[in-house]
Short mmCIF file of C-alpha atoms in Angstrom, two decimals:
data_model
loop_
_atom_site.label_atom_id
_atom_site.label_comp_id
_atom_site.label_asym_id
_atom_site.label_seq_id
_atom_site.Cartn_x
_atom_site.Cartn_y
_atom_site.Cartn_z
CA UNK A 232 -10.47 -10.48 2.09
CA UNK A 233 -10.58 -6.98 0.66
CA UNK A 234 -10.34 -8.40 -2.86
CA UNK A 235 -13.20 -10.81 -2.17
CA UNK A 236 -15.28 -7.98 -0.70
CA UNK A 237 -14.55 -5.81 -3.73
CA UNK A 238 -15.70 -8.52 -6.15
CA UNK A 239 -19.02 -8.82 -4.28
CA UNK A 240 -19.87 -5.12 -4.42
CA UNK A 241 -22.84 -4.26 -6.69
CA UNK A 242 -21.74 -3.13 -10.17
CA UNK A 243 -23.45 0.21 -9.55
CA UNK A 244 -20.84 1.04 -6.88
CA UNK A 245 -17.92 3.34 -7.72
CA UNK A 246 -14.88 1.61 -6.23
CA UNK A 247 -11.58 3.36 -5.42
CA UNK A 248 -8.65 1.17 -4.34
CA UNK A 249 -5.27 2.13 -2.88
CA UNK A 250 -2.61 0.66 -0.62
CA UNK A 251 0.26 1.81 1.58
CA UNK A 252 3.82 0.49 1.76
CA UNK A 253 6.55 0.79 4.34
CA UNK A 254 9.49 1.08 1.95
CA UNK A 255 11.46 4.28 1.38
CA UNK A 256 10.75 4.17 -2.36
CA UNK A 257 7.11 5.15 -1.83
CA UNK A 258 5.89 8.73 -2.31
CA UNK A 259 3.70 10.59 0.22
CA UNK A 260 -0.06 10.16 -0.15
CA UNK A 261 0.54 6.94 -2.09
CA UNK A 262 -2.88 5.29 -1.59
CA UNK A 263 -4.71 8.36 -2.89
CA UNK A 264 -2.30 8.89 -5.79
CA UNK A 265 -2.77 5.22 -6.66
CA UNK A 266 -6.56 5.39 -6.74
CA UNK A 267 -6.45 8.58 -8.81
CA UNK A 268 -4.05 7.03 -11.31
CA UNK A 269 -6.24 3.95 -11.67
CA UNK A 270 -9.47 5.93 -11.98
CA UNK A 271 -8.36 8.66 -14.38
CA UNK A 272 -5.18 7.45 -16.10
CA UNK A 273 -5.90 3.74 -16.25
CA UNK A 274 -2.63 3.04 -14.45
CA UNK A 275 -0.71 4.11 -17.55
CA UNK A 276 2.42 6.28 -17.73
CA UNK A 277 1.40 8.92 -20.25
CA UNK A 278 3.10 12.11 -21.49
CA UNK A 279 2.45 15.03 -19.16
CA UNK A 280 0.14 16.92 -21.51
CA UNK A 281 -1.91 13.77 -22.18
CA UNK A 282 -2.14 12.97 -18.45
CA UNK A 283 -3.26 16.51 -17.60
CA UNK A 284 -5.82 16.46 -20.40
CA UNK A 285 -7.23 13.10 -19.35
CA UNK A 286 -7.38 14.15 -15.70
CA UNK A 287 -9.06 17.47 -16.48
CA UNK A 288 -11.60 15.80 -18.79
CA UNK A 289 -12.32 13.09 -16.24
CA UNK A 290 -12.91 15.56 -13.43
CA UNK A 291 -15.09 17.73 -15.67
CA UNK A 292 -17.20 14.75 -16.69
CA UNK A 293 -17.99 14.06 -13.02
CA UNK A 294 -18.55 17.67 -11.94
CA UNK A 295 -17.29 20.83 -13.60
CA UNK A 296 -16.51 22.38 -10.23
CA UNK A 297 -13.83 19.73 -9.58
CA UNK A 298 -11.49 21.36 -12.10
CA UNK A 299 -10.71 24.01 -9.47
CA UNK A 300 -8.85 21.25 -7.59
CA UNK A 301 -6.77 20.24 -10.62
CA UNK A 302 -3.51 21.52 -9.12
CA UNK A 303 -3.99 19.42 -5.98
CA UNK A 304 -4.60 16.30 -8.09
CA UNK A 305 -1.59 17.08 -10.31
CA UNK A 306 0.52 17.41 -7.17
CA UNK A 307 -0.78 14.08 -5.88
CA UNK A 308 0.25 12.41 -9.15
CA UNK A 309 3.69 14.11 -9.12
CA UNK A 310 2.77 15.93 -12.32
CA UNK A 311 2.61 19.49 -10.99
CA UNK A 312 6.20 20.57 -11.76
CA UNK A 313 6.18 18.97 -15.19
CA UNK A 314 2.78 20.52 -15.93
CA UNK A 315 4.10 23.93 -14.79
CA UNK A 316 7.07 23.62 -17.15
CA UNK A 317 4.78 22.62 -20.01
CA UNK A 318 2.30 25.41 -19.27
CA UNK A 319 -0.40 22.85 -18.48
CA UNK A 320 -1.08 23.54 -14.80
CA UNK A 321 -3.44 26.21 -13.45
CA UNK A 322 -1.91 29.08 -11.51
CA UNK A 323 -1.43 28.28 -7.81
CA UNK A 324 -3.76 29.85 -5.28
CA UNK A 325 -2.26 32.92 -3.58
CA UNK A 326 -3.58 31.71 -0.21
CA UNK A 327 -1.29 28.69 0.10
CA UNK A 328 1.55 27.12 -1.81
CA UNK A 329 0.52 23.65 -0.57
CA UNK A 330 -2.77 22.33 -1.98
CA UNK A 331 -5.40 21.00 0.41
CA UNK A 332 -5.42 17.36 -0.63
CA UNK A 333 -8.11 16.31 1.83
CA UNK A 334 -10.43 19.02 0.55
CA UNK A 335 -9.81 18.10 -3.10
CA UNK A 336 -10.34 14.37 -2.49
CA UNK A 337 -13.47 15.03 -0.41
CA UNK A 338 -14.92 17.11 -3.24
CA UNK A 339 -14.20 14.28 -5.69
CA UNK A 340 -15.81 11.55 -3.58
CA UNK A 341 -18.78 13.75 -2.70
CA UNK A 342 -19.40 14.52 -6.38
CA UNK A 343 -19.26 10.83 -7.34
CA UNK A 344 -21.47 9.91 -4.36
CA UNK A 345 -24.13 12.32 -5.62
CA UNK A 346 -24.67 9.88 -8.51
CA UNK A 347 -23.88 6.44 -7.06
CA UNK A 348 -22.64 4.73 -3.89
CA UNK A 349 -18.89 4.92 -3.31
CA UNK A 350 -16.53 2.36 -1.73
CA UNK A 351 -12.96 3.41 -0.83
CA UNK A 352 -10.73 0.42 0.01
CA UNK A 353 -7.30 1.22 1.48
CA UNK A 354 -4.99 -1.65 2.39
CA UNK A 355 -1.96 -1.87 4.74
CA UNK A 356 -3.02 1.32 6.49
CA UNK A 357 -0.54 0.62 9.30
CA UNK A 358 2.12 2.01 6.93
CA UNK A 359 0.22 5.18 5.97
CA UNK A 360 2.29 8.37 5.97
CA UNK A 361 1.31 11.46 7.95
CA UNK A 362 -0.12 13.30 4.93
CA UNK A 363 -2.35 10.33 4.03
CA UNK A 364 -3.68 10.20 7.59
CA UNK A 365 -4.45 13.92 7.51
CA UNK A 366 -6.23 13.57 4.16
CA UNK A 367 -8.30 10.63 5.43
CA UNK A 368 -9.38 12.66 8.45
CA UNK A 369 -10.71 15.43 6.20
CA UNK A 370 -12.47 12.87 3.96
CA UNK A 371 -14.17 11.07 6.86
CA UNK A 372 -15.43 14.32 8.36
CA UNK A 373 -16.79 15.45 4.99
CA UNK A 374 -18.52 12.15 4.14
CA UNK A 375 -20.80 11.76 7.17
CA UNK A 376 -24.01 12.31 5.15
CA UNK A 377 -22.89 10.75 1.83
CA UNK A 378 -23.33 7.11 0.65
CA UNK A 379 -19.62 6.45 1.05
CA UNK A 380 -18.04 3.39 2.68
CA UNK A 381 -14.37 3.54 3.69
CA UNK A 382 -12.74 0.19 4.47
CA UNK A 383 -9.19 0.05 5.83
CA UNK A 384 -7.03 -3.04 6.04
CA UNK A 385 -4.61 -2.62 8.96
CA UNK A 386 -2.59 -4.75 11.34
CA UNK A 387 -3.97 -2.73 14.21
CA UNK A 388 -5.09 0.67 15.45
CA UNK A 389 -2.97 2.57 17.96
CA UNK A 390 -4.77 3.62 21.17
CA UNK A 391 -3.92 7.29 20.47
CA UNK A 392 -5.30 7.19 16.91
CA UNK A 393 -8.30 9.39 17.69
CA UNK A 394 -9.45 9.27 14.08
CA UNK A 395 -9.98 5.50 14.02
CA UNK A 396 -10.05 4.29 17.62
CA UNK A 397 -13.88 4.32 17.71
CA UNK A 398 -14.39 3.07 14.14
CA UNK A 399 -16.26 -0.24 13.71
CA UNK A 400 -13.72 -2.99 13.20
CA UNK A 401 -13.73 -6.62 12.09
CA UNK A 402 -10.90 -8.47 13.81
CA UNK A 403 -9.38 -11.28 11.75
CA UNK A 404 -8.62 -14.04 14.24
CA UNK A 405 -6.46 -17.10 13.46
CA UNK A 406 -8.26 -20.05 11.92
CA UNK A 407 -9.98 -22.47 14.28
CA UNK A 408 -9.09 -26.16 13.96
CA UNK A 409 -12.23 -26.70 11.87
CA UNK A 410 -11.41 -23.78 9.55
CA UNK A 411 -7.83 -25.00 9.15
CA UNK A 412 -9.09 -28.48 8.24
CA UNK A 413 -11.44 -27.06 5.59
CA UNK A 414 -8.60 -24.96 4.12
CA UNK A 415 -6.20 -27.95 4.11
CA UNK A 416 -8.73 -30.10 2.24
CA UNK A 417 -9.11 -27.38 -0.38
CA UNK A 418 -5.38 -26.75 -0.77
CA UNK A 419 -4.15 -30.35 -0.82
CA UNK A 420 -6.99 -31.98 -2.75
CA UNK A 421 -6.25 -35.27 -0.99
CA UNK A 422 -7.23 -36.87 2.26
CA UNK A 423 -5.09 -36.59 5.38
CA UNK A 424 -5.68 -38.28 8.69
CA UNK A 425 -6.94 -36.15 11.57
CA UNK A 426 -3.56 -36.22 13.32
CA UNK A 427 -1.74 -34.66 10.37
CA UNK A 428 -4.40 -31.96 9.90
CA UNK A 429 -4.16 -31.19 13.60
CA UNK A 430 -0.35 -31.01 13.42
CA UNK A 431 -0.53 -28.57 10.48
CA UNK A 432 -3.03 -26.43 12.39
CA UNK A 433 -0.89 -26.37 15.53
CA UNK A 434 2.33 -25.65 13.63
CA UNK A 435 0.73 -22.79 11.69
CA UNK A 436 -1.06 -21.36 14.72
CA UNK A 437 -4.07 -20.88 12.47
CA UNK A 438 -2.14 -18.29 10.41
CA UNK A 439 -3.59 -18.57 6.88
CA UNK A 440 -0.33 -17.70 5.08
CA UNK A 441 1.71 -20.16 7.14
CA UNK A 442 -0.93 -22.86 6.66
CA UNK A 443 -1.00 -22.26 2.90
CA UNK A 444 2.79 -22.49 2.62
CA UNK A 445 2.87 -25.64 4.75
CA UNK A 446 0.41 -27.31 2.41
CA UNK A 447 2.48 -26.33 -0.62
CA UNK A 448 5.64 -27.69 1.00
CA UNK A 449 4.27 -31.13 1.83
CA UNK A 450 5.51 -33.88 -0.54
CA UNK A 451 2.53 -35.21 -2.48
CA UNK A 452 3.70 -38.81 -2.59
CA UNK A 453 4.49 -39.22 1.12
CA UNK A 454 2.40 -41.33 3.40
CA UNK A 455 0.21 -39.42 5.83
CA UNK A 456 1.79 -40.88 8.93
CA UNK A 457 5.20 -39.40 8.04
CA UNK A 458 3.96 -35.91 7.19
CA UNK A 459 3.50 -34.49 10.68
CA UNK A 460 7.22 -34.79 11.43
CA UNK A 461 8.12 -33.18 8.07
CA UNK A 462 6.26 -29.90 8.59
CA UNK A 463 8.77 -26.97 8.59
CA UNK A 464 8.80 -24.50 11.48
CA UNK A 465 8.85 -20.98 9.97
CA UNK A 466 7.04 -19.31 7.09
CA UNK A 467 10.33 -17.81 5.89
CA UNK A 468 11.88 -21.26 5.75
CA UNK A 469 8.88 -22.59 3.85
CA UNK A 470 9.10 -19.87 1.21
CA UNK A 471 12.89 -20.25 0.94
CA UNK A 472 12.47 -23.95 0.29
CA UNK A 473 9.82 -23.34 -2.35
CA UNK A 474 11.92 -20.73 -4.15
CA UNK A 475 14.98 -22.99 -4.01
CA UNK A 476 13.07 -25.65 -5.98
CA UNK A 477 12.32 -23.27 -8.88
CA UNK A 478 14.03 -23.74 -12.25
CA UNK A 479 16.88 -21.26 -12.84
CA UNK A 480 14.95 -19.09 -15.34
CA UNK A 481 12.00 -18.65 -12.95
CA UNK A 482 14.30 -17.90 -10.00
CA UNK A 483 16.19 -15.32 -12.08
CA UNK A 484 13.03 -13.42 -13.04
CA UNK A 485 11.65 -13.64 -9.49
CA UNK A 486 14.89 -12.17 -8.08
CA UNK A 487 14.74 -9.27 -10.54
CA UNK A 488 11.12 -8.63 -9.52
CA UNK A 489 12.08 -8.66 -5.83
CA UNK A 490 14.73 -5.99 -6.42
CA UNK A 491 12.16 -3.77 -8.17
CA UNK A 492 9.75 -3.95 -5.22
CA UNK A 493 6.27 -5.16 -4.30
CA UNK A 494 4.65 -3.39 -7.27
CA UNK A 495 6.41 -4.54 -10.42
CA UNK A 496 5.70 -2.82 -13.77
CA UNK A 497 5.95 -5.41 -16.52
CA UNK A 498 8.10 -3.20 -18.75
CA UNK A 499 10.61 -2.67 -15.94
CA UNK A 500 10.83 -6.37 -15.13
CA UNK A 501 11.37 -7.13 -18.81
CA UNK A 502 14.23 -4.61 -18.87
CA UNK A 503 15.80 -5.74 -15.61
CA UNK A 504 15.63 -9.47 -16.34
CA UNK A 505 16.78 -9.01 -19.98
CA UNK A 506 14.98 -12.20 -21.02
CA UNK A 507 13.14 -12.63 -24.31
CA UNK A 508 10.89 -15.30 -22.77
CA UNK A 509 9.92 -13.29 -19.69
CA UNK A 510 6.19 -13.52 -20.44
CA UNK A 511 6.13 -17.34 -20.39
CA UNK A 512 8.30 -17.41 -17.26
CA UNK A 513 5.91 -15.02 -15.54
CA UNK A 514 2.96 -17.23 -16.36
CA UNK A 515 4.66 -20.12 -14.59
CA UNK A 516 5.35 -17.93 -11.55
CA UNK A 517 1.68 -16.91 -11.55
CA UNK A 518 0.73 -20.60 -11.74
CA UNK A 519 2.97 -21.21 -8.70
CA UNK A 520 1.07 -18.36 -6.96
CA UNK A 521 4.29 -16.49 -6.16
CA UNK A 522 3.18 -13.42 -8.10
CA UNK A 523 -0.22 -12.18 -9.24
CA UNK A 524 -1.52 -9.66 -11.75
CA UNK A 525 -1.49 -6.14 -10.31
CA UNK A 526 -4.51 -3.90 -9.85
CA UNK A 527 -3.25 -1.65 -12.63
CA UNK A 528 -2.82 -2.93 -16.15
CA UNK A 529 0.74 -3.92 -17.01
CA UNK A 530 1.81 -4.44 -13.39
CA UNK A 531 2.51 -7.42 -11.15
CA UNK A 532 2.48 -7.91 -7.38
CA UNK A 533 4.04 -10.46 -5.12
CA UNK A 534 1.42 -12.79 -3.67
CA UNK A 535 2.67 -11.81 -0.20
CA UNK A 536 5.06 -9.13 1.03
CA UNK A 537 6.95 -11.79 2.98
CA UNK A 538 7.60 -13.67 -0.27
CA UNK A 539 9.25 -10.61 -1.76
CA UNK A 540 11.41 -10.11 1.36
CA UNK A 541 12.60 -13.74 1.33
CA UNK A 542 13.43 -13.66 -2.39
CA UNK A 543 15.22 -10.31 -2.08
CA UNK A 544 17.43 -11.59 0.74
CA UNK A 545 18.38 -14.57 -1.44
CA UNK A 546 19.89 -12.32 -4.16
CA UNK A 547 23.71 -12.23 -3.85
CA UNK A 548 24.95 -8.77 -2.82
CA UNK A 549 26.92 -8.09 -6.01
CA UNK A 550 23.99 -9.13 -8.22
CA UNK A 551 21.64 -7.08 -6.06
CA UNK A 552 23.72 -3.92 -6.54
CA UNK A 553 23.89 -4.49 -10.29
CA UNK A 554 20.14 -5.02 -10.55
CA UNK A 555 19.34 -1.92 -8.48
CA UNK A 556 21.53 0.15 -10.78
CA UNK A 557 19.94 -1.29 -13.93
CA UNK A 558 16.45 -0.62 -12.56
CA UNK A 559 17.34 3.01 -11.76
CA UNK A 560 18.82 3.62 -15.22
CA UNK A 561 15.77 2.06 -16.88
CA UNK A 562 13.42 4.35 -14.91
CA UNK A 563 15.48 7.42 -15.83
CA UNK A 564 15.56 6.53 -19.51
CA UNK A 565 11.83 5.85 -19.72
CA UNK A 566 10.71 8.87 -17.69
CA UNK A 567 12.81 11.50 -19.49
CA UNK A 568 12.03 14.93 -18.07
CA UNK A 569 9.07 13.67 -16.00
CA UNK A 570 11.08 12.19 -13.15
CA UNK A 571 9.17 13.70 -10.19
CA UNK A 572 6.94 10.64 -9.85
CA UNK A 573 10.03 8.46 -9.43
CA UNK A 574 12.30 10.49 -7.10
CA UNK A 575 11.71 8.09 -4.20
CA UNK A 576 12.29 4.97 -6.29
CA UNK A 577 15.44 6.40 -7.87
CA UNK A 578 16.87 7.38 -4.47
CA UNK A 579 16.08 3.90 -3.16
CA UNK A 580 17.63 2.01 -6.08
CA UNK A 581 20.74 4.17 -6.43
CA UNK A 582 21.42 3.95 -2.67
CA UNK A 583 21.58 0.18 -3.03
CA UNK A 584 23.47 0.16 -6.32
CA UNK A 585 27.15 0.30 -7.20
CA UNK A 586 26.71 4.10 -7.71
CA UNK A 587 25.30 5.21 -4.32
CA UNK A 588 26.42 8.84 -4.78
CA UNK A 589 23.58 9.41 -7.24
CA UNK A 590 21.13 8.64 -4.43
CA UNK A 591 21.96 11.96 -2.73
CA UNK A 592 20.36 14.11 -5.41
CA UNK A 593 17.21 12.01 -5.69
CA UNK A 594 16.77 11.63 -1.93
CA UNK A 595 17.00 15.42 -1.53
CA UNK A 596 14.48 15.92 -4.34
CA UNK A 597 12.19 13.35 -2.70
CA UNK A 598 12.53 15.25 0.57
CA UNK A 599 11.64 18.52 -1.17
CA UNK A 600 8.58 16.79 -2.63
CA UNK A 601 7.52 15.48 0.78
CA UNK A 602 8.00 18.94 2.30
CA UNK A 603 5.72 20.42 -0.36
CA UNK A 604 3.09 17.84 0.67
CA UNK A 605 3.60 18.48 4.41
CA UNK A 606 4.32 14.76 4.86
CA UNK A 607 6.76 15.39 7.71
CA UNK A 608 7.54 11.74 8.43
CA UNK A 609 8.61 11.34 4.79
CA UNK A 610 10.56 14.62 5.06
CA UNK A 611 12.63 13.09 7.86
CA UNK A 612 12.97 9.80 5.99
CA UNK A 613 14.11 11.20 2.64
CA UNK A 614 16.42 13.94 3.90
CA UNK A 615 17.78 11.41 6.42
CA UNK A 616 18.55 9.05 3.52
CA UNK A 617 20.34 11.88 1.68
CA UNK A 618 22.45 12.62 4.78
CA UNK A 619 23.31 8.93 5.18
CA UNK A 620 24.35 8.76 1.52
CA UNK A 621 26.55 11.83 2.02
CA UNK A 622 28.17 10.22 5.08
CA UNK A 623 29.11 7.24 2.92
CA UNK A 624 31.10 9.47 0.53
CA UNK A 625 34.75 10.50 1.01
CA UNK A 626 34.86 13.57 3.29
CA UNK A 627 35.17 16.97 1.62
CA UNK A 628 34.36 20.60 2.39
CA UNK A 629 31.71 20.70 -0.35
CA UNK A 630 30.15 17.51 1.01
CA UNK A 631 30.03 18.93 4.53
CA UNK A 632 28.41 22.17 3.33
CA UNK A 633 25.78 20.18 1.48
CA UNK A 634 25.24 18.00 4.56
CA UNK A 635 24.63 21.16 6.59
CA UNK A 636 22.17 22.51 4.02
CA UNK A 637 20.16 19.27 3.89
CA UNK A 638 20.20 18.86 7.68
CA UNK A 639 18.48 22.25 7.95
CA UNK A 640 15.66 20.98 5.75
CA UNK A 641 15.58 17.68 7.68
CA UNK A 642 15.10 19.67 10.90
CA UNK A 643 11.90 21.21 9.49
CA UNK A 644 10.40 17.72 9.55
CA UNK A 645 11.18 17.41 13.27
CA UNK A 646 9.42 20.56 14.48
CA UNK A 647 6.16 18.82 15.39
CA UNK A 648 7.70 15.45 16.31
CA UNK A 649 10.74 16.20 18.48
CA UNK A 650 12.59 13.17 19.80
CA UNK A 651 15.81 12.55 21.72
CA UNK A 652 17.03 10.35 18.86
CA UNK A 653 17.30 13.51 16.73
CA UNK A 654 19.85 15.14 19.03
CA UNK A 655 22.88 13.34 17.61
CA UNK A 656 22.28 14.65 14.12
CA UNK A 657 21.40 18.13 15.38
CA UNK A 658 24.61 18.14 17.42
CA UNK A 659 26.63 17.36 14.30
CA UNK A 660 24.84 20.16 12.47
CA UNK A 661 25.80 22.60 15.25
CA UNK A 662 29.46 21.50 15.06
CA UNK A 663 29.56 21.87 11.28
CA UNK A 664 27.89 25.31 11.52
CA UNK A 665 30.53 26.46 14.04
CA UNK A 666 33.29 25.26 11.70
#
């Protein structure tokens, strides 16, 4: 629906698009980093100096005053440390070591809105991290008099979400019987009797994804009167059956894509699948509507997050570990010294590889990065992953000392969100400190 809405916006509208994810391999402030990367870097992975130059030039072309926020934008794009090392970043403000991302983003949108209407589309907001929520609050308060429309796609709004609880909302209800029938006619391109259409509607509960998968699963050459009894019962089962019917080359590439994640860079899939014909295989998967072209050039997305989950679970454990390791190595080799953007992904892939010890370093670095962004939920997540990876290693005095050091940083992420579930880990930290 958001894609359809985006396509209908007038061409004079400046559109910014981002999305959230629930996986541990996602950096803080992801939706805003994503829209910045698309708007200023074209979604490309460029050398640090080229990225900084393009970002600075792009901000200056909109409004010269925006360059004062360059450090905040570099931090958002995980380029700040690399830019510091290369002498490309401006000196940090003495007032605060942590940039004000909400202020910087508000200034950007306000400057663009002075010339044309602005639409900001953020999907899967139910998975937004704390820092993204804080930034959105600043943006909404700053945009009250500007021609800016913010549209969030979310599975729901919590009653205590004071930022959004009073926002206008469009609830997406399940399809009615009539809407299901219209969708079935479009998807199947053949006539079904009313009883079968009704059975599909009832089985799907009016859920568009379930209904779509049911229609794909129905045998084309079966008589209508036998179809109602053949309708599968779960969307996971439907997708599993569809994937099981794929030729081996398509299934192999799809499994490699599932290990990479929901957002799949083409170059990384080519490396992980190690197939010379990957482009033609991808076209067939696109034709099957299992994957689609991504919003950034050179990237792919799964048609649905559920599809990726089902395919990932179908990968044998040994193959899964091998693929995770190959993906991590490929990211390291391509990124060189500019690894900050990929700390979360590297921690995620190494933790699930045959070399899980390497996940400790990257998870700690990802936690440091989250701490610098004041994304405290991601602080707990990343340092917690580093501690779990340490626990999986053979016990040693050095390992215990490192565990104690990381647990101290993990505790910083708990200061404003204390919970009884944290006591077990804090108790271990106290024991280790006594020892």
